[in-house]
Coordinates of C-alpha atoms and ligand atoms in Angstrom, one line a residue:
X4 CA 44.9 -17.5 26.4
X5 CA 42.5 -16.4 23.6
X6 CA 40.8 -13.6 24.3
X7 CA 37.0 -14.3 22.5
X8 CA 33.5 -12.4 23.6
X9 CA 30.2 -13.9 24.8
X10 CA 28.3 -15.0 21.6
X11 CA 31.5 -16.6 20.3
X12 CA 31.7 -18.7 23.3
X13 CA 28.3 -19.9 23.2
X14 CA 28.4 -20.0 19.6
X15 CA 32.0 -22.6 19.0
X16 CA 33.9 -22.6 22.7
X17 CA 35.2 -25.5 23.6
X18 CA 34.8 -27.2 26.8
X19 CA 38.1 -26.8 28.9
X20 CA 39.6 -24.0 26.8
X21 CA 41.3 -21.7 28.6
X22 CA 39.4 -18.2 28.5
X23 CA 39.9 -14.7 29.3
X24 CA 37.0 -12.3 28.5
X25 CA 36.2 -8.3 29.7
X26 CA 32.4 -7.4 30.7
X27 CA 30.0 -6.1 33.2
X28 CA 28.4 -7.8 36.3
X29 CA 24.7 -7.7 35.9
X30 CA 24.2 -9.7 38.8
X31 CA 25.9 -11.6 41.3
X32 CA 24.5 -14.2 44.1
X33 CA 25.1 -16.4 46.4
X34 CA 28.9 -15.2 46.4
X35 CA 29.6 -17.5 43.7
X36 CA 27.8 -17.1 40.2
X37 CA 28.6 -13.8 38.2
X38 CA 26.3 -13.0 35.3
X39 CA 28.5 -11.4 32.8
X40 CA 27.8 -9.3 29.7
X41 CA 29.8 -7.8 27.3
X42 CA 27.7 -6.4 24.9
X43 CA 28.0 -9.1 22.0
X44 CA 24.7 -11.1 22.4
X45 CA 21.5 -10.6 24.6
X46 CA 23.0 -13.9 26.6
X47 CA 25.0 -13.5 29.7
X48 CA 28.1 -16.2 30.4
X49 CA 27.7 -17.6 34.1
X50 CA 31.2 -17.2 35.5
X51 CA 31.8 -19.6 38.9
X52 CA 33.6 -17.9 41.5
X53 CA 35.9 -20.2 44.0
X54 CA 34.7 -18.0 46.9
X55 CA 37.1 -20.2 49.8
X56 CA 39.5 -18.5 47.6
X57 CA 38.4 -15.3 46.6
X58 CA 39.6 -12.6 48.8
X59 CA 37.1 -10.7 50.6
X60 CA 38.1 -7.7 49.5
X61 CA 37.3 -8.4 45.9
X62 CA 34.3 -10.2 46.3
X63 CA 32.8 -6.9 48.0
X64 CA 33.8 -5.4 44.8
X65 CA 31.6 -7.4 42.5
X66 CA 28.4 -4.9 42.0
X67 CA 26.0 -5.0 39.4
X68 CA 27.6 -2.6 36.8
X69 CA 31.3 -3.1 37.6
X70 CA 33.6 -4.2 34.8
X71 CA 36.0 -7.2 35.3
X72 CA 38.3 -9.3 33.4
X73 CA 38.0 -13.2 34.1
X74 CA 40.3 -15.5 33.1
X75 CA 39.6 -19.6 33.9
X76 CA 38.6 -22.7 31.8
X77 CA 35.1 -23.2 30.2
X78 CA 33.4 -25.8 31.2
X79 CA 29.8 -27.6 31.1
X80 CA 27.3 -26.0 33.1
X81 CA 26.5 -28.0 36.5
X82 CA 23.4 -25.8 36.6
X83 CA 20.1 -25.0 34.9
X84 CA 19.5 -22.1 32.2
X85 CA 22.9 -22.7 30.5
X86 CA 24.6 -24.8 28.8
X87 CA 28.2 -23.9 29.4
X88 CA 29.7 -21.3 32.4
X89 CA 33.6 -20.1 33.4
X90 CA 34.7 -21.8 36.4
X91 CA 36.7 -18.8 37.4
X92 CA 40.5 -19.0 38.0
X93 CA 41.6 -15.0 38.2
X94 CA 39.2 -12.3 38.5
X95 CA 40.2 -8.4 38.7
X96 CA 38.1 -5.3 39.1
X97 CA 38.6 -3.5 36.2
X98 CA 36.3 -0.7 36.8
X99 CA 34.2 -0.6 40.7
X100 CA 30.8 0.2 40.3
X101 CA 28.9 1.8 43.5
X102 CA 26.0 -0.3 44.0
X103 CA 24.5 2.4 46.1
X104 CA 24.3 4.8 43.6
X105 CA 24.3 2.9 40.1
X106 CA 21.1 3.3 38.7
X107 CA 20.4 0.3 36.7
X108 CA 19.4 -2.0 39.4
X109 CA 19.1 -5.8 38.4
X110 CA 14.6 -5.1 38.3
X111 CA 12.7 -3.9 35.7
X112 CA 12.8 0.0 35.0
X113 CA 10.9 2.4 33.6
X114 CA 11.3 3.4 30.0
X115 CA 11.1 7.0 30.9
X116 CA 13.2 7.0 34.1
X117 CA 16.0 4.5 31.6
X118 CA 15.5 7.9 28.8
X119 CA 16.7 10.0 31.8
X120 CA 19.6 7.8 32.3
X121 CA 20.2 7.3 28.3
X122 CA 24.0 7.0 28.9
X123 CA 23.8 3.9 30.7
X124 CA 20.8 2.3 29.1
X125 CA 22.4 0.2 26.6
X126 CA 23.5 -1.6 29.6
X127 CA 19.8 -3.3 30.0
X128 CA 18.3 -6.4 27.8
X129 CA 15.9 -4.8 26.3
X130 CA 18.5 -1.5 24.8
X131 CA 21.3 -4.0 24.2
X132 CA 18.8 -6.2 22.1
X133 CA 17.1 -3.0 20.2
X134 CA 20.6 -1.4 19.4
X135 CA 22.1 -4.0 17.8
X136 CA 19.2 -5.1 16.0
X137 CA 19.4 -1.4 14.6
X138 CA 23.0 -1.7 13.8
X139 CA 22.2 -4.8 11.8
X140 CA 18.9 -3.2 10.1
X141 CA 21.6 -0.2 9.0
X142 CA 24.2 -2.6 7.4
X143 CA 20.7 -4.2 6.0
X144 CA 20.4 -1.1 4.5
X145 CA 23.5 -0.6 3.0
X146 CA 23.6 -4.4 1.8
X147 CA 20.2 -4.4 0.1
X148 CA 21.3 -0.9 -1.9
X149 CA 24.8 -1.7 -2.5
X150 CA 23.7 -5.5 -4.0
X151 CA 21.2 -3.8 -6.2
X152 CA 23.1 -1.4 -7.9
X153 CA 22.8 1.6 -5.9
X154 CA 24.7 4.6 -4.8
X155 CA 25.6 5.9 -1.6
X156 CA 25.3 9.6 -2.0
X157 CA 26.2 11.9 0.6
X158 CA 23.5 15.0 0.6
X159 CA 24.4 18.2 2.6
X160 CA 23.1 18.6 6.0
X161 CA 23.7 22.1 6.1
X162 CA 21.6 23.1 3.5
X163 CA 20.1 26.6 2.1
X164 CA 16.8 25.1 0.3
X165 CA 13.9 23.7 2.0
X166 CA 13.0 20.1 -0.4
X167 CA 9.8 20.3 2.5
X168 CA 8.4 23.7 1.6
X169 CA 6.8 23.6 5.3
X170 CA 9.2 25.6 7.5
X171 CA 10.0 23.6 9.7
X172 CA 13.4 23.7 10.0
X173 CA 16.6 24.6 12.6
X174 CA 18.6 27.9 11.5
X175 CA 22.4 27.4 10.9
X176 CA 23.8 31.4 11.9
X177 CA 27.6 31.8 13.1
X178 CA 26.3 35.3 14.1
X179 CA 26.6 36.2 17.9
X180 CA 23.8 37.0 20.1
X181 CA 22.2 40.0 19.8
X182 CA 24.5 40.7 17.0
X183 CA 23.3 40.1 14.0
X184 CA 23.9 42.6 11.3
X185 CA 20.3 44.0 9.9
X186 CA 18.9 45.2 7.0
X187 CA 17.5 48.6 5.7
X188 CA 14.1 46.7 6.6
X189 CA 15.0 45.7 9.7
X190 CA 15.4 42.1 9.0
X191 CA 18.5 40.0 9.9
X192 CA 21.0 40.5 7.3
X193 CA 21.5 36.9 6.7
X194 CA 24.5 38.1 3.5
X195 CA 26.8 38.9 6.1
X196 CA 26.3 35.5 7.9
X197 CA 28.6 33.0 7.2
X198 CA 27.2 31.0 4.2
X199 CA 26.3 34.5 3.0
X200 CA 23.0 33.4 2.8
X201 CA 20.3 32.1 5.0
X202 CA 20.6 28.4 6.1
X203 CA 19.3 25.5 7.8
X204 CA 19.9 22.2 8.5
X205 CA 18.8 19.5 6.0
X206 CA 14.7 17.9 6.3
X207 CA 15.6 15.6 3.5
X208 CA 18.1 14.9 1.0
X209 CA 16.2 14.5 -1.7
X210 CA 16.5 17.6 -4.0
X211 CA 19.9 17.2 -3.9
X212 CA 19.6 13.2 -4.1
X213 CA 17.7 14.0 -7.7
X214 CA 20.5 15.5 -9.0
X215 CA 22.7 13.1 -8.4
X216 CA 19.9 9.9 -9.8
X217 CA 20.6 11.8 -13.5
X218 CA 23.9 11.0 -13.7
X219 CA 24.5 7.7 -11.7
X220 CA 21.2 6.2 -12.3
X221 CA 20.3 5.1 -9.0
X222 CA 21.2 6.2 -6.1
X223 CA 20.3 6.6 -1.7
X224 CA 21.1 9.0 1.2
X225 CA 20.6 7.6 4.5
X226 CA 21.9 10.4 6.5
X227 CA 20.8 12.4 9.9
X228 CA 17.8 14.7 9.1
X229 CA 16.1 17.6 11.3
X230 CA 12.4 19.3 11.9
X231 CA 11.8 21.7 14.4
X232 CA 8.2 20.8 14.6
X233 CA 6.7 20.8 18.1
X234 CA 5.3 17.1 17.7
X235 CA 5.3 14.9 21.3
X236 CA 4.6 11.7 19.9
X237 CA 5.4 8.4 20.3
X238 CA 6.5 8.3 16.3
X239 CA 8.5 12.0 16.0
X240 CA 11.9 13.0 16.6
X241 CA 13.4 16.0 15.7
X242 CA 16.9 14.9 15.3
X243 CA 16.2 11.1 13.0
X244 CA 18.1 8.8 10.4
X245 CA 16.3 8.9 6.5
X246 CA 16.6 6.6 4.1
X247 CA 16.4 8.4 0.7
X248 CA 16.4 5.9 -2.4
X249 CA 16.6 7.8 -5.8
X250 CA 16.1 6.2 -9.0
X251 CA 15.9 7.9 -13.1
X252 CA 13.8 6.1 -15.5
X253 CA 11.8 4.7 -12.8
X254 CA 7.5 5.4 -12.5
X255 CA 5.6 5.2 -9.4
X256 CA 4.6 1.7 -10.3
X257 CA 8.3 0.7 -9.9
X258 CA 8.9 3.1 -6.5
X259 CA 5.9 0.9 -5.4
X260 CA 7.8 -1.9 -5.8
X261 CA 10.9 -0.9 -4.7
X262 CA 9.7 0.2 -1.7
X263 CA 8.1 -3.4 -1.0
X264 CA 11.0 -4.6 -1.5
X265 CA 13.5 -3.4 0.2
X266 CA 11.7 -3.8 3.5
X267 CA 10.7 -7.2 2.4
X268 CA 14.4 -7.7 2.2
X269 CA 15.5 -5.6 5.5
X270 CA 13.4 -7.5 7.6
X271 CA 14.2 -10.7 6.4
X272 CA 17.6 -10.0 6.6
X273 CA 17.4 -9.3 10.6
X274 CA 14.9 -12.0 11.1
X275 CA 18.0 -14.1 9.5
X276 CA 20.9 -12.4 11.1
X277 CA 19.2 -10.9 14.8
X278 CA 17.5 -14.6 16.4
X279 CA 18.3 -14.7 20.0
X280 CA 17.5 -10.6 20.2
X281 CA 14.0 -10.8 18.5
X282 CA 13.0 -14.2 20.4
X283 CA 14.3 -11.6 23.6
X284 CA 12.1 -8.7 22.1
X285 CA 9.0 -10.8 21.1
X286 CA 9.1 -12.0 24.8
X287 CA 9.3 -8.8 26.1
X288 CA 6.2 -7.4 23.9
X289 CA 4.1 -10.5 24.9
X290 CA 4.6 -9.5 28.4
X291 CA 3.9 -6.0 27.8
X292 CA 0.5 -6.7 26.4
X293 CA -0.4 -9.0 28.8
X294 CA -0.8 -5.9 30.3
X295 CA -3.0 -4.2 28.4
X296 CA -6.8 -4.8 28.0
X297 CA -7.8 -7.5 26.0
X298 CA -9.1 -5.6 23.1
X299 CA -6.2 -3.4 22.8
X300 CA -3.7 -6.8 22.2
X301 CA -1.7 -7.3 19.3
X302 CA -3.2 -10.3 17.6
X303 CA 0.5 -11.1 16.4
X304 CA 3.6 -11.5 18.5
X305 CA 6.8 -10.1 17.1
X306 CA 8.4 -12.5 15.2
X307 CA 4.9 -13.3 13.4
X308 CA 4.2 -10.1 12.6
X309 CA 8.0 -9.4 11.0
X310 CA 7.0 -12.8 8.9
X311 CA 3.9 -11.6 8.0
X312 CA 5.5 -8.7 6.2
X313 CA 8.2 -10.6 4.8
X314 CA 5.1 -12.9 3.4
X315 CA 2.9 -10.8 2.1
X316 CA 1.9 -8.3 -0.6
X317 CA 1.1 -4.6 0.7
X318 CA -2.3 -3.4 0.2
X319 CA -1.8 -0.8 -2.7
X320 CA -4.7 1.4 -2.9
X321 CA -5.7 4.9 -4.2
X322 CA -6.2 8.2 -2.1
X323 CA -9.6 8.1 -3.4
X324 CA -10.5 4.4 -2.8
X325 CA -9.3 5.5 0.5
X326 CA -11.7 8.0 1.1
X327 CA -14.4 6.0 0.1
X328 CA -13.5 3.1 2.7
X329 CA -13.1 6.2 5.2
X330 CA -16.0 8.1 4.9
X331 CA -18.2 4.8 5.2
X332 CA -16.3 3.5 8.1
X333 CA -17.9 2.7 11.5
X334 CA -15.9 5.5 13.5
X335 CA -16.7 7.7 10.8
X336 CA -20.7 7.5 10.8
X337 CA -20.1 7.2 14.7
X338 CA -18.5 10.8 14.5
X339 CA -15.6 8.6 16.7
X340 CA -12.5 9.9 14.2
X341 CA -11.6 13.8 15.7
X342 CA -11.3 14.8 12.0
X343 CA -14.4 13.2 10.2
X344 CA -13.8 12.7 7.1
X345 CA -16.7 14.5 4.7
X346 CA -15.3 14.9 1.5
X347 CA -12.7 14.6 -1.2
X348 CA -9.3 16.3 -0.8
X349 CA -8.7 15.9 3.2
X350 CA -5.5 15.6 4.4
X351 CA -5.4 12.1 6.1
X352 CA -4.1 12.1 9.8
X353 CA -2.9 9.6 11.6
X354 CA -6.0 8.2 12.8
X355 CA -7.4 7.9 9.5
X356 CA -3.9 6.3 8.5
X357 CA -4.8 3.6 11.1
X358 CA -7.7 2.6 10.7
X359 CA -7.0 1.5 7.0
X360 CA -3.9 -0.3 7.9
X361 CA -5.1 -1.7 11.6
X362 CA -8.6 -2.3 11.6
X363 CA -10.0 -2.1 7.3
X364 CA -6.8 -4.2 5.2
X365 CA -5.0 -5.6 8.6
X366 CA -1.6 -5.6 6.7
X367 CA 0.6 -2.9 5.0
X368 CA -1.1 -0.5 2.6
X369 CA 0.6 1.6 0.2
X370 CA -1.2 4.9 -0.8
X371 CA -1.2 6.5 -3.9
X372 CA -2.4 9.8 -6.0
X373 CA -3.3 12.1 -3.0
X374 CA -5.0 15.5 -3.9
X375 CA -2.2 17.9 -5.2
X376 CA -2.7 20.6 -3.2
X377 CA -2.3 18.7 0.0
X378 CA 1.3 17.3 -1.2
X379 CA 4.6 18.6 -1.8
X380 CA 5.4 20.9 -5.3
X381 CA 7.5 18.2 -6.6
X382 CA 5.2 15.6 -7.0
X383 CA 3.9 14.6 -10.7
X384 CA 0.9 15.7 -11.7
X385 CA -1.7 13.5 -13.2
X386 CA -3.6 13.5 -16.5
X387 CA -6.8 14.4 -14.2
X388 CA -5.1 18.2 -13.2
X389 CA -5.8 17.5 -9.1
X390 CA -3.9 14.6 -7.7
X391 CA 0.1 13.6 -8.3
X392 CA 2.1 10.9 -7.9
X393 CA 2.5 10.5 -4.4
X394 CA 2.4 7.7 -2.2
X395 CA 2.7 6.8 1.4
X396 CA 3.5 3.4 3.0
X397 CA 1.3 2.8 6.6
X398 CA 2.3 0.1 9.3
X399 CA 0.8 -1.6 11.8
X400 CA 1.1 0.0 14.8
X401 CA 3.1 2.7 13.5
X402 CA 0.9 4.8 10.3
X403 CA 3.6 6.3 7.8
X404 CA 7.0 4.5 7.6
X405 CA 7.9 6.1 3.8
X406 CA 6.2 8.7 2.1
X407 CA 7.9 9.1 -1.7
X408 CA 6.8 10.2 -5.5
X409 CA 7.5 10.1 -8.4
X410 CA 8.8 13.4 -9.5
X411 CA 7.6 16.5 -11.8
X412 CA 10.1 15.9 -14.7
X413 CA 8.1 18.9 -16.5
X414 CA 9.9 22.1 -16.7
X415 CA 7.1 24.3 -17.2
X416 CA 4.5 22.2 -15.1
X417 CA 7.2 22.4 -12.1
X418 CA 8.1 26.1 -12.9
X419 CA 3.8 26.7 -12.5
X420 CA 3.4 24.8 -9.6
X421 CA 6.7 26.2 -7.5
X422 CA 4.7 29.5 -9.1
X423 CA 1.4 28.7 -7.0
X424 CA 2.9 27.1 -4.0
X425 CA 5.3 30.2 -3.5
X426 CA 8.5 28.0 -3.8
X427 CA 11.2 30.8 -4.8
X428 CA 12.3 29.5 -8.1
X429 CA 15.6 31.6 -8.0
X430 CA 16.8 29.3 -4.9
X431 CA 16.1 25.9 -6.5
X432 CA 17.9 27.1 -10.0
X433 CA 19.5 24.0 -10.1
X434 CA 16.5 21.6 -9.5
X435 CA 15.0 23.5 -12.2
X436 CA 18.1 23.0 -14.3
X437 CA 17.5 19.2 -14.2
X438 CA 14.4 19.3 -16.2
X439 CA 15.9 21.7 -19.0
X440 CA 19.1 19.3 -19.4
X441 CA 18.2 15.8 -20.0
X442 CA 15.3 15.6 -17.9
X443 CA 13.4 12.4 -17.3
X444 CA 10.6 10.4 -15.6
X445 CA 12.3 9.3 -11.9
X446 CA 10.9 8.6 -8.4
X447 CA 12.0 7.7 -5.0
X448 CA 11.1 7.7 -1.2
X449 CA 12.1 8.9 2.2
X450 CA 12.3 5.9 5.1
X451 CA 12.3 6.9 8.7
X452 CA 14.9 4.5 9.8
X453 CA 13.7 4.9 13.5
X454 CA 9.9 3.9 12.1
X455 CA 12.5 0.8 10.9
X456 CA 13.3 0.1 14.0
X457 CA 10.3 1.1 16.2
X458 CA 8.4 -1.5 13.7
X459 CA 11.1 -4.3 14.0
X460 CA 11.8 -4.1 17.5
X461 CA 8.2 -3.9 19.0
X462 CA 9.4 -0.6 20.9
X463 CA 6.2 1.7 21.4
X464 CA 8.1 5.0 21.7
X465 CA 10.8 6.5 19.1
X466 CA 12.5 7.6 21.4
X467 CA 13.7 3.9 22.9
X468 CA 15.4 3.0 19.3
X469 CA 17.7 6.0 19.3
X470 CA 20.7 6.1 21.3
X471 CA 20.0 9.6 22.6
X472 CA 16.7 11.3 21.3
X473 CA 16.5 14.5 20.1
X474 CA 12.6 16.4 21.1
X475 CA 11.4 19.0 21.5
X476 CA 12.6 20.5 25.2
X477 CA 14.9 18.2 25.4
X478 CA 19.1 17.5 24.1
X479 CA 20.6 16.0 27.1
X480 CA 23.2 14.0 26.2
Ligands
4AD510 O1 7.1 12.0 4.3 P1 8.4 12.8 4.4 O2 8.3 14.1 5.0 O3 9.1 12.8 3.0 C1 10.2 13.5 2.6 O4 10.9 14.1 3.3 C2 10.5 13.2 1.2 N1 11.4 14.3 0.7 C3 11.2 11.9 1.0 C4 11.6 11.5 -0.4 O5 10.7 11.4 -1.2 N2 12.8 11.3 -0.6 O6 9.4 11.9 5.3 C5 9.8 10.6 5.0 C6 9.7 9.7 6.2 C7 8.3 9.6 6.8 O7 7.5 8.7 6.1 C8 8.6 9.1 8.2 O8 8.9 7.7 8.1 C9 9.9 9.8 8.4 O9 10.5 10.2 7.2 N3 9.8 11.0 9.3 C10 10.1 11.0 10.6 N4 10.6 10.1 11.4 C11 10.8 10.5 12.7 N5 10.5 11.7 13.2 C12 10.0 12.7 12.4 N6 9.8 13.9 12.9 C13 9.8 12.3 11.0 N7 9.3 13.0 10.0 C14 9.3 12.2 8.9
MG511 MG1 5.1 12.2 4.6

């Protein structure tokens, strides 16, 4: 017997091949018909049980959540809702599952009580569907980097500079409690730790992704990053997945591009390769909003809005365009935003961020030259002394997906402004090193996978795309 999953039945079985395939009961009625998943596709394989001769003893023993092997021949469904099902010739309990106390009951639960039950979650449609679409986005990833001439560069996580500057990061100490050796000063004596120095883990790879763009060109990270920042939103985590694409001889022009691009190309790639789970997750959305008050409805479902992106140019406009459209907006005058928006030079938040993308350009904007003192050190500075070479990408539904730059290649203009913005020059040596040997022009971005995800999904919390969410007051798991 062969021993094949769901999707490739339904994809090539043959009617009357023999068949022997593992999974979990996710329901079972009437005594007779088991829906059976194992994981490969968002579809369930009907399996026909021969009750009359089906011990009672094992037919008690076929929960919801219990994992059996069937064996038996595939044949044409005699019902409705699928095409083919098992008519069942051996069955054996591989694994009992109490019905009494298994928590995912065959009914719709909760996202927050399935968060508290995170271990079993990927057992539901909706977590089965979202997973493997992220799996597929993360090979998407790799594929669109790899065909393009990229290189996967593995950037420390344990790290002892801060590419951030904003102190928000988790301390890496071997010392014991209440142990810690101290100084004259009475600070912890961090040269006796065990790096010898003081060190955290990693809030982007990109200082160290730089250095490795002048030598190989171009080059990504997509690695685990960290901030201990106290943020309870529906878009934060404090434990996520970056993308970090790197590239020398590129401007911000061509990050702008790039950036496009490659999630251009991601989503296509899932809208290609993930059908039957987006259909499953557009359906599930439209549901959901159905919901929700009229006004507060997505105008697009899902799929549409996936295309949309795929199908359009991104809205590129400057920080001070943006201001402009801002500061004459309705919520604005209205005094609706919390942070109104009077002048030049404030920091956008995410209201601001969303209004632009969801209610002023209705697609994808891509913001560039923010005020320099508002952005990090390394960010170009312009001809006009007060704004650099940033630039943010805002979604739908979501506000900042990447936020990248292109880079101070400058020796003495970086050296000035890690000067003013009290960057200790003496810990970054080797970034400064860069720009005395061979420096030139390059740019890149950092892409919350999880934003990815969140945005290709239609999941309305970060913490559903994850397989166990790290936030704050909470690591379970
Ligand atoms: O804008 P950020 O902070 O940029 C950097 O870290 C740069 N060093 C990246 C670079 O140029 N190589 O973070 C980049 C992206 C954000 O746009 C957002 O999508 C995501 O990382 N991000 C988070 N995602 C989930 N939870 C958080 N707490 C996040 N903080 C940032
Ligand atoms: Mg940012």
């Amino acid at each position: 017997m062969t021993q094949i999953n769901v999707a490739e039945i339904l994809a090539k079985g043959k009617v009357l091949q023999e068949i022997t395939i593992n999974g979990w009961v996710r329901t079972f009625r009437s005594n007779r018909f088991i829906a059976l998943n194992d994981g490969s596709t968002i579809h369930n394989i009907q399996c026909v049980i021969d009750f009359e001769n089906t011990p009672e003893e094992i037919l008690k023993r076929i929960t919801t959540g219990a994992a059996i092997c069937v064996k038996g021949i595939l044949a044409e469904s005699q019902g409705k809702g699928q095409s083919v099902e098992i008519q069942v010739a051996e069955i054996e309990i591989l694994g009992d599952s109490n019905a009494d106390e298994y928590p995912i009951q065959p009914k719709k639960h909760s996202f927050e009580f399935l968060r508290e039950n995170a271990h079993l979650r990927v057992r539901t449609n909706t977590f089965s569907a979202v997973m493997r679409v992220r799996s597929k986005l993360s090979f998407a990833v790799h594929k669109y980097f790899q065909e393009n001439g990229f290189n996967y560069v593995n950037t420390p996580i344990v790290t002892g500079s801060d590419a951030e500057g904003a102190g928000e990061m988790f301390r890496v100490t071997s010392f014991e409690d209440n142990k810690a050796p101290v100084t004259e000063e009475g600070k912890i004596d961090y040269s006796k730790d065990f790096f010898g120095k003081e060190t955290n883990l990693t809030v982007s790879g990109q200082l160290e992704a730089e250095t490795y763009a002048m030598g190989l060109g171009k080059v990504y990270t997509f690695g685990p990053t960290f901030r201990a920042e106290n943020s309870n939103t529906t878009r934060h985590l404090a434990e996520f997945w970056m993308i970090e694409p790197e590239v020398a001889f590129m401007d911000l022009d061509g990050n702008m591009d790039l950036a496009e691009d490659f999630i251009k190309n991601v989503l296509g790639d899932v809208l290609e390769n993930c059908k039957d789970d987006l259909e499953f997750l557009d359906q599930r959305l439209s549901q959901e909003e159905k919901s929700k008050p009229q006004a507060e409805r997505s105008e697009m479902g899902l799929i549409e809005k996936l295309k949309f992106v795929t199908e359009n140019n991104f809205k590129r406009v400057s920080y001070t365009e943006a201001i402009d459209i801002l500061r004459n907006s309705k919520p604005n005058k209205k005094k609706k935003f919390q942070y109104l928006i009077n002048e030049w030079g404030a920091d956008l938040q995410s209201e601001h961020e969303r209004y632009l993308v969801e209610k002023h350009f209705k697609c994808p904007v891509i913001l560039f030259d923010y005020p320099a003192n508002i952005k990090a050190f390394y960010m170009r500075l312009n001809e006009d002394g007060k704004t650099v070479r940033a630039m943010d990408v805002l979604f739908p539904g979501i506000g900042e997906m990447v936020g990248g730059a292109q880079r101070e290649e400058r020796y003495d203009v970086l050296l000035e402004k890690m000067k003013a913005m009290n960057i200790d020059e003496k810990e970054l040596w080797w970034y400064l090193d860069l720009r005395k040997f061979g420096t030139a022009v390059h740019a890149g971005f950092g892409l919350g996978f999880e934003r990815l995800v969140q945005f290709t999904t239609g999941m309305a919390n970060i913490r559903d795309v994850i397989p166990f969410p790290r936030t704050p007051q909470n690591a379970e798991f």
